[in-house]
Coordinates of C-alpha atoms and ligand atoms in Angstrom, one line a residue:
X46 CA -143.4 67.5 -34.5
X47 CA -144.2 68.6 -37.8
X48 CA -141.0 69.8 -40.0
X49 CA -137.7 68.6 -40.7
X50 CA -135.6 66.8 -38.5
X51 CA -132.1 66.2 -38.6
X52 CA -129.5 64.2 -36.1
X53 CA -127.3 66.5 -34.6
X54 CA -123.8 67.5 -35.5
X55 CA -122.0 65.7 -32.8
X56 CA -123.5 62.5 -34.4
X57 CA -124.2 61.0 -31.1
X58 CA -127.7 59.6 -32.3
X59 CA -129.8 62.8 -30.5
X60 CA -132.5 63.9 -32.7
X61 CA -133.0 67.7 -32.8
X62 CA -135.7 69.9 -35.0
X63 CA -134.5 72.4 -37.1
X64 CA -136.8 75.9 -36.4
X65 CA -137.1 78.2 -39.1
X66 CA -137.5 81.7 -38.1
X67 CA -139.1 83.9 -40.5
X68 CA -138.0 87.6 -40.3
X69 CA -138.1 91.1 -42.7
X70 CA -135.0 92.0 -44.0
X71 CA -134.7 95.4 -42.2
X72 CA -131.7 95.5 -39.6
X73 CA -134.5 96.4 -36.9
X74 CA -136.1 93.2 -38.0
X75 CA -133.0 91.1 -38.1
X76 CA -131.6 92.0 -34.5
X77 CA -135.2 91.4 -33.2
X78 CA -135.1 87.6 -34.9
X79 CA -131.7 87.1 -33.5
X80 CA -132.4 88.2 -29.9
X81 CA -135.4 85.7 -30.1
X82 CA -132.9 83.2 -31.6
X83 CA -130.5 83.9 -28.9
X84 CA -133.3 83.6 -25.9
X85 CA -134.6 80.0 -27.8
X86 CA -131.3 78.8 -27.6
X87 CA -130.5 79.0 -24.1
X88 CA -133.5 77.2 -23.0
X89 CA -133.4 74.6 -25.8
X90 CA -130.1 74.3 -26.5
X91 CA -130.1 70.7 -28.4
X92 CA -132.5 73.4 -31.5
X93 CA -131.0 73.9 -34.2
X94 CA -132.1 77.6 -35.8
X95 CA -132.4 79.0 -39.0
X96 CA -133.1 82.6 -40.5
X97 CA -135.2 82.9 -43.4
X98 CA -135.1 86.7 -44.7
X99 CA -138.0 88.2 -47.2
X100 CA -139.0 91.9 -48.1
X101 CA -142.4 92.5 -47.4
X102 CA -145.1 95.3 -49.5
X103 CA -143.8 97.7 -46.1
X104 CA -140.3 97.9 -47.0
X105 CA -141.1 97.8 -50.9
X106 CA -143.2 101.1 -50.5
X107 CA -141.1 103.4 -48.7
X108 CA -142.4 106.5 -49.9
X109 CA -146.1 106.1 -48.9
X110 CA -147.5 106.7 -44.7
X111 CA -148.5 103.6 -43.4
X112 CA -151.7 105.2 -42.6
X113 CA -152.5 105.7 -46.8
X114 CA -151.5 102.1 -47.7
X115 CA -154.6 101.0 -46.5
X116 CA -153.0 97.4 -46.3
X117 CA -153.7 95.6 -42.7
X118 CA -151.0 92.8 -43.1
X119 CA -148.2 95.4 -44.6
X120 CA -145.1 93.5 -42.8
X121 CA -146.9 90.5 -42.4
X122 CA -148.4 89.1 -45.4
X123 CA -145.5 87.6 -47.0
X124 CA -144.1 86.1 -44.0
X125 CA -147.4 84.5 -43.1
X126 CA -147.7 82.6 -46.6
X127 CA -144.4 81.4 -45.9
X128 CA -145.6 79.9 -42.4
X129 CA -148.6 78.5 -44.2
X130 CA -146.9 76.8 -46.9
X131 CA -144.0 75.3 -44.1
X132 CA -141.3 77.0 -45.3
X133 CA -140.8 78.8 -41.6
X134 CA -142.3 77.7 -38.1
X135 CA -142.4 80.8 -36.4
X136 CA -141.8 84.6 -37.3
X137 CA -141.0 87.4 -34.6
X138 CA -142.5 90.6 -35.0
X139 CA -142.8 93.8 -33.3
X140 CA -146.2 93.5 -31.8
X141 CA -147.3 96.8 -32.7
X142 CA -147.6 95.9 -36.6
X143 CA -149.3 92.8 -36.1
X144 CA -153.0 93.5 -37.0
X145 CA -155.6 92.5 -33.7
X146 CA -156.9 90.0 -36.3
X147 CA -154.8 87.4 -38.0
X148 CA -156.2 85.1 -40.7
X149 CA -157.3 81.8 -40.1
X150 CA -154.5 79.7 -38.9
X151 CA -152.2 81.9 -37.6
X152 CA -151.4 82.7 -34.1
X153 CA -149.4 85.3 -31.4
X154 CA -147.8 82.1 -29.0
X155 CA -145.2 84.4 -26.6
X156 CA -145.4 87.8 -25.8
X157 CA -141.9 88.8 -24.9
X158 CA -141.0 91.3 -22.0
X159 CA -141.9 94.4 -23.1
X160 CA -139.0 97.3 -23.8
X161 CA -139.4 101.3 -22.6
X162 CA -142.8 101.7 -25.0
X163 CA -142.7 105.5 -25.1
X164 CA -141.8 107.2 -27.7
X165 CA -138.6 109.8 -27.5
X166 CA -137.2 112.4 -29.9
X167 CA -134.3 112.3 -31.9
X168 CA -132.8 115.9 -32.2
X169 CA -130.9 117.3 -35.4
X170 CA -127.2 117.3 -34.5
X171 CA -127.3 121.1 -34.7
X172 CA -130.2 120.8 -32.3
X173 CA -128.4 119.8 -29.1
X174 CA -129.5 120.2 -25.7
X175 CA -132.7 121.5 -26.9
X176 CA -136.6 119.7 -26.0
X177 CA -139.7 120.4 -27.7
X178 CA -140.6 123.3 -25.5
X179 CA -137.4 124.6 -26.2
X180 CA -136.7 124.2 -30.0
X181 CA -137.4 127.4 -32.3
X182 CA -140.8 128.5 -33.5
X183 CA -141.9 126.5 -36.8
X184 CA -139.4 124.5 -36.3
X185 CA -140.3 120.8 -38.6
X186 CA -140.8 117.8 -36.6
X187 CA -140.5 114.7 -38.4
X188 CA -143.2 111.5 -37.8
X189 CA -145.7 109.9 -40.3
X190 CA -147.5 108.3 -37.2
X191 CA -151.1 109.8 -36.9
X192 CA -150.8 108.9 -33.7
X193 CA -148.0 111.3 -32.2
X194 CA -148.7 113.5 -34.7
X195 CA -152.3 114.1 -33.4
X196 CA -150.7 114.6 -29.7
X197 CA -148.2 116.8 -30.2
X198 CA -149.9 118.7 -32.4
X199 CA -152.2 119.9 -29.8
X200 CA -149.4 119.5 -27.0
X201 CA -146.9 121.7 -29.1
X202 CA -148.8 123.8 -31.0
X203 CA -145.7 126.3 -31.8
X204 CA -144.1 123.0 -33.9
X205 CA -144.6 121.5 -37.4
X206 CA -145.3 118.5 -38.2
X207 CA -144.5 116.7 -41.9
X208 CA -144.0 113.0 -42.5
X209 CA -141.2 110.8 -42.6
X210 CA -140.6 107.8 -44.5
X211 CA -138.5 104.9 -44.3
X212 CA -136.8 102.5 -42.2
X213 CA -135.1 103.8 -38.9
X214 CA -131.7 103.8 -40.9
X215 CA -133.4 106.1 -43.5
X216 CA -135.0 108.5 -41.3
X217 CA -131.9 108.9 -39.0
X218 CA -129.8 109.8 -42.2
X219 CA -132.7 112.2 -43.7
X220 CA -132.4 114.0 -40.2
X221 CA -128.6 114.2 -39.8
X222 CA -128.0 114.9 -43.6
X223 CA -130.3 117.6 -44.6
X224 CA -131.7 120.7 -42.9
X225 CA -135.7 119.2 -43.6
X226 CA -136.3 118.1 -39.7
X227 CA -135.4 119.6 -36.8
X228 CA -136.1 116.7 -35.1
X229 CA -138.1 113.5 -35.7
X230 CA -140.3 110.7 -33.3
X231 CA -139.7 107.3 -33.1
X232 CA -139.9 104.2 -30.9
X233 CA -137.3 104.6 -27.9
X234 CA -137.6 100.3 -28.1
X235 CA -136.6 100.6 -31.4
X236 CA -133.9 102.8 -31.1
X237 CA -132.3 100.6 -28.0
X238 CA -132.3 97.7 -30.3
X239 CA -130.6 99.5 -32.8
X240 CA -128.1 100.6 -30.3
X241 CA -129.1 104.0 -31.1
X242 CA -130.2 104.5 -27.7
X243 CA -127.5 107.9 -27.2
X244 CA -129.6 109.7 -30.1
X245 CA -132.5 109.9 -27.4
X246 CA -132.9 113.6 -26.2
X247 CA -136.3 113.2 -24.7
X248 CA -138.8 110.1 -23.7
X249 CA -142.0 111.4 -24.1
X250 CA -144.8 110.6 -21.2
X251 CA -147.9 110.0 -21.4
X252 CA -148.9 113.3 -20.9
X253 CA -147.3 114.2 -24.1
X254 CA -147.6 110.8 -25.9
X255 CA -149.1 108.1 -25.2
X256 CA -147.7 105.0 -27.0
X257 CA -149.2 102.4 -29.7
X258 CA -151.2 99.2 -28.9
X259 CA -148.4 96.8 -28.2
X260 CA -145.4 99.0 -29.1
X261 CA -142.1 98.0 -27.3
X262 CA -143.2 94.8 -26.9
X263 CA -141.8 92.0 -29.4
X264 CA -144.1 88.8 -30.6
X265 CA -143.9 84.9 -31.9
X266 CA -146.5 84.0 -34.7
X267 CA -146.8 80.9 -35.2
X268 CA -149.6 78.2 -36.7
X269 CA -152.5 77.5 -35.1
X270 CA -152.4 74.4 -35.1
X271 CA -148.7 73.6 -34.4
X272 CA -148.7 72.6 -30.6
X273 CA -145.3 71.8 -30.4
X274 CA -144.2 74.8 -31.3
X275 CA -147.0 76.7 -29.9
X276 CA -145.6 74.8 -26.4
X277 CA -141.9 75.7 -27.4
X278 CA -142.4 79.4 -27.6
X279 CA -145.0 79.8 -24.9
X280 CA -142.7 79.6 -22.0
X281 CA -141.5 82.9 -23.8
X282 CA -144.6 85.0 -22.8
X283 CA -144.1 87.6 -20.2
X284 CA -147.5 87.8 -18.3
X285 CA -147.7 91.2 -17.2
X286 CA -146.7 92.5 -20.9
X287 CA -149.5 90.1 -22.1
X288 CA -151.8 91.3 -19.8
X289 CA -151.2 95.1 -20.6
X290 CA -151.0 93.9 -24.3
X291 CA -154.3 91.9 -24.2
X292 CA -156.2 95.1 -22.8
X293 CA -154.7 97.4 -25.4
X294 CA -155.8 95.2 -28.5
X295 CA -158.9 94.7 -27.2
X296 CA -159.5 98.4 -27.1
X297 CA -157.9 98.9 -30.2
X298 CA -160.0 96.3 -31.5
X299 CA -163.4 97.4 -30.4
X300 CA -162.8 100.7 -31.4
X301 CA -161.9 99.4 -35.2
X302 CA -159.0 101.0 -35.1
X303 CA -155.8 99.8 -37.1
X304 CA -152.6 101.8 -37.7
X305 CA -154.5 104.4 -40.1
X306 CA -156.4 106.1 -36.9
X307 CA -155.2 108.2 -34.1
X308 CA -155.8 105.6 -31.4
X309 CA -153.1 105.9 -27.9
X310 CA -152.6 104.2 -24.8
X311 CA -151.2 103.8 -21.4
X312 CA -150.9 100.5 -19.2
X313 CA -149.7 99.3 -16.1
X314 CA -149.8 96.7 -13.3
X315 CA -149.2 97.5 -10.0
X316 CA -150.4 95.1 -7.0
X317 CA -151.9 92.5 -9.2
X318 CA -154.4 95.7 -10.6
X319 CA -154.4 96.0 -14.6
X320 CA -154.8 100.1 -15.2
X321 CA -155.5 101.2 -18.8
X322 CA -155.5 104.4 -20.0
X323 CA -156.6 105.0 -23.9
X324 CA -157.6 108.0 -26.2
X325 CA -158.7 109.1 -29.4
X326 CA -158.0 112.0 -31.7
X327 CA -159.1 114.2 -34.2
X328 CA -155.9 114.5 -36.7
X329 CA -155.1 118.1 -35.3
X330 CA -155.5 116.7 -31.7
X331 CA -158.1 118.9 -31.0
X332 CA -160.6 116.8 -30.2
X333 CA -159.6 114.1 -27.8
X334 CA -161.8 111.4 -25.6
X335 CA -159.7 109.6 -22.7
X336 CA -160.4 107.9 -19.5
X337 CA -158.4 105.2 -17.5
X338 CA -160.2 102.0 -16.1
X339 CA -159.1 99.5 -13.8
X340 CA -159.2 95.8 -13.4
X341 CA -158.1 93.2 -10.8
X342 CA -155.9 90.3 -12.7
X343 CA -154.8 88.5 -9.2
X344 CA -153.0 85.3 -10.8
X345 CA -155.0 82.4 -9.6
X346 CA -154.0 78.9 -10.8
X347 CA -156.8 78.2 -13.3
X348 CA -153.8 78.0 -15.9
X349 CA -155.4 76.8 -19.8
X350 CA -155.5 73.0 -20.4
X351 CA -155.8 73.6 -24.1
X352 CA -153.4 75.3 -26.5
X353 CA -156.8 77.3 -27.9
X354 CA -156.6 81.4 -27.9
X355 CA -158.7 82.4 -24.9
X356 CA -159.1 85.5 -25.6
X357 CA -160.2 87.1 -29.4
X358 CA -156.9 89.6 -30.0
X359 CA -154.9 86.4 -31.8
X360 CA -152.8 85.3 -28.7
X361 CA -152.5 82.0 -27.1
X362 CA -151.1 82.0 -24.2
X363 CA -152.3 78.6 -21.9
X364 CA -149.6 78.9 -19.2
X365 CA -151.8 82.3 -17.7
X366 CA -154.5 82.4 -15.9
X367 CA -157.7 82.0 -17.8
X368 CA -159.3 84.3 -15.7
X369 CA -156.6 87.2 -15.7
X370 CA -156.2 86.5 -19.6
X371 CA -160.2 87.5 -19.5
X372 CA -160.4 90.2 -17.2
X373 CA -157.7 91.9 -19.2
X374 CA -160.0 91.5 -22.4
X375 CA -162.6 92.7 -20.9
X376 CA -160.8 96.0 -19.6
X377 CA -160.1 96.7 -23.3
X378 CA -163.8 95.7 -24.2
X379 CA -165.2 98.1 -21.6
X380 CA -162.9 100.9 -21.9
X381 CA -163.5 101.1 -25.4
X382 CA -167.6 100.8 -24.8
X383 CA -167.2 103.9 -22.3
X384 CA -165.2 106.0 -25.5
X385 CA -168.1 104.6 -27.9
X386 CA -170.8 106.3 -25.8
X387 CA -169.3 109.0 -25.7
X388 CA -168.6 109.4 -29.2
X389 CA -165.4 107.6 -30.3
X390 CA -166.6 106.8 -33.6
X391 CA -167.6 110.1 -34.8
X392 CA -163.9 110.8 -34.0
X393 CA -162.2 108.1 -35.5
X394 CA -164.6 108.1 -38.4
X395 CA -163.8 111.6 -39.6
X396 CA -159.8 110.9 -38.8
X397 CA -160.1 108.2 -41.5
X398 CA -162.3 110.5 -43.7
X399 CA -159.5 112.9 -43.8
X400 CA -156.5 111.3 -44.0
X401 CA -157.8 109.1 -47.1
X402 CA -158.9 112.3 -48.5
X403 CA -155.3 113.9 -48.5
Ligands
DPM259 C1 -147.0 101.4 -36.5 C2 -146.7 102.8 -36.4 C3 -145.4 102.9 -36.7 C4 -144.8 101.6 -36.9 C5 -147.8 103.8 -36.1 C6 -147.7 104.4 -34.7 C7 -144.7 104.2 -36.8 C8 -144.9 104.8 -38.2 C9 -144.1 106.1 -38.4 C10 -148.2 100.7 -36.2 N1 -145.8 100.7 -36.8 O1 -146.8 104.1 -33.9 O2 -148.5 105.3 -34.4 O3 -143.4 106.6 -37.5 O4 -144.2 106.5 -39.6 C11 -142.7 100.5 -36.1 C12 -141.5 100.9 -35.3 C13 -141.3 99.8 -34.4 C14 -142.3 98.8 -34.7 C15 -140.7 102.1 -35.4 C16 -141.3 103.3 -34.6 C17 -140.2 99.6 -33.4 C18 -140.7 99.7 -31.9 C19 -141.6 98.6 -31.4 C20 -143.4 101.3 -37.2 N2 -143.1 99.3 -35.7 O5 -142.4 103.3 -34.2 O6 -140.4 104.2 -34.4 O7 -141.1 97.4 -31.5 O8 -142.6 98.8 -30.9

């Protein structure tokens, strides 16, 4: 293995790696590092782990939507150098702010169990017991995602909708100490994770919101070219979340969608059948193109002999089926070929116009 190496602690002659894990500073960021941390460690327990912490341009620029930084790689630049110049081995993200593109080099090696990926809403204390149908008139919902903002715009025409900035300790304390939201969006993974999980008054379904590419669902990047890592974390990937997650950045990919364009889906696998849902919006939610397609991803034993990506969305994952691994691509692929001819671009196109223009 490449790295350092150290003898262990106990002296007893055992050589064991050290594994430096990358991670953002945020406290979101950190418990997601240590729950990988923790998971590592009960299946190698002789690895020794280390937390490097580093800010990156998203949590410098806390004033700006994501979707006007215009920056690809916002949480992921910083930590990526570091992982090209050695200084970590692997970094754990949250899957939906990992571009479907990573520069040369770098690769997604576990996809982990994916968490509730809907999104819920977080009610004003004063707001109690009320829902989105329920809450006043006018009444200021919080979210700088163009995303839910497009959805619930058309869902809940009766509400506002103004942006929110920050990390998830920021927002909660810009909702709960002034009167400017009656309520704000957010990740229901993220707010489990937190432990904020009794703040949530309302999931939201799909037929008010569908979710990001990849949201809920946590990932390991490492280098390409580091197999024995690559091997290490890959017994981390949970196939159906990769499946689902494959599909989605395909789509998301084919459309040339990032996080600056109002781009949802839906996924699930029931009886060995990968379902996709996906949309896009106009900003107001007005104009919307959706359909659902199907594919069969029946796990046969073809499993990868090489630690190459199979598939182009930037994951390896050899220990699944190159066949399902495929099929799943090429649900993305299609799906977003069906929205294209139908005019997806025009859509998305004008989305960006506008949002760049305000
Ligand atoms: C991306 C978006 C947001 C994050 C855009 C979107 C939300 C931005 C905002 C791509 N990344 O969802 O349409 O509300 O202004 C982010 C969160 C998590 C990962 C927080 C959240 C936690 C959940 C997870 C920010 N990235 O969405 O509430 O691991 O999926």
């Amino acid at each position: 293995m490449s790295g350092e190496v150290s003898t262990s602690p106990e002296g007893n002659g055992k050589v064991t790696r050290v594994i430096r894990m990358g991670t953002r500073k945020s406290q979101l960021a950190r418990i997601q590092t240590d729950s990988v941390a923790e998971k590592l460690k009960e299946l190698y327990p002789d690895l020794q782990l280390e937390i490097v912490a580093m800010s990156t341009i998203g949590d410098k620029i806390l004033d700006t939507a994501l979707s006007k930084i215009g920056e690809k790689s916002l949480f992921t630049k910083e930590l990526e150098n570091a992982l090209e110049r050695n200084e970590v081995d692997l970094v754990v993200h949250s899957l939906k702010d990992l571009p479907t593109s990573l520069p040369p080099g770098f690769t997604i090696g576990a996809v982990l169990e994916r968490e509730n990926p809907h999104d819920a809403v977080v009610l004003h204390p004063k707001n109690a017991g009320l829902t989105l149908d329920s809450l006043p008139e006018k009444s200021v919902i919080g979210t700088s995602s163009l995303r839910r903002a497009a959805q619930l715009k058309k869902r809940f025409p009766q509400l506002e909708f103004e942006n929110i900035r920050g990390n998830l300790n920021t927002r909660l304390k810009k909702l709960d100490e002034k009167e400017d939201f009656a309520a704000i969006i957010l990740a229901a993974a993220g707010l489990k994770r937190m432990g904020w999980e009794s703040r949530i008054s309302q999931v939201l379904g799909p037929e008010d919101c569908m979710y990001a590419v990849g949201q809920g669902a946590l990932a390991i990047e490492v280098r390409a070219r580091d197999r024995d890592i690559l091997e290490m974390v890959s017994i981390l990937h949970h196939p159906d979340t990769v499946l689902r997650c494959i599909a989605e950045r395909a789509f998301l990919k084919q459309l040339e969608g990032g996080c600056s364009v109002p781009v949802a889906v839906y996924t699930e696998v029931k009886d060995s059948v990968l379902y996709l849902t996906g949309a896009v919006y106009s900003l107001d939610g007005a104009d919307c193109l959706k359909d659902t397609m199907q594919t069969n991803i029946e796990l046969d034993n073809k499993v990868n002999e090489s630690t190459e990506e199979h598939v182009n969305v930037a994951i390896t994952a050899n220990n699944i089926s190159v066949t399902a691994l495929s099929a799943a691509e090429k649900l993305g692929l299609d799906l977003a070929n069906l929205l294209l001819t139908k005019g997806a671009k025009d859509i998305l196109t004008t989305a960006r116009q506008l949002n760049d223009a305000r």
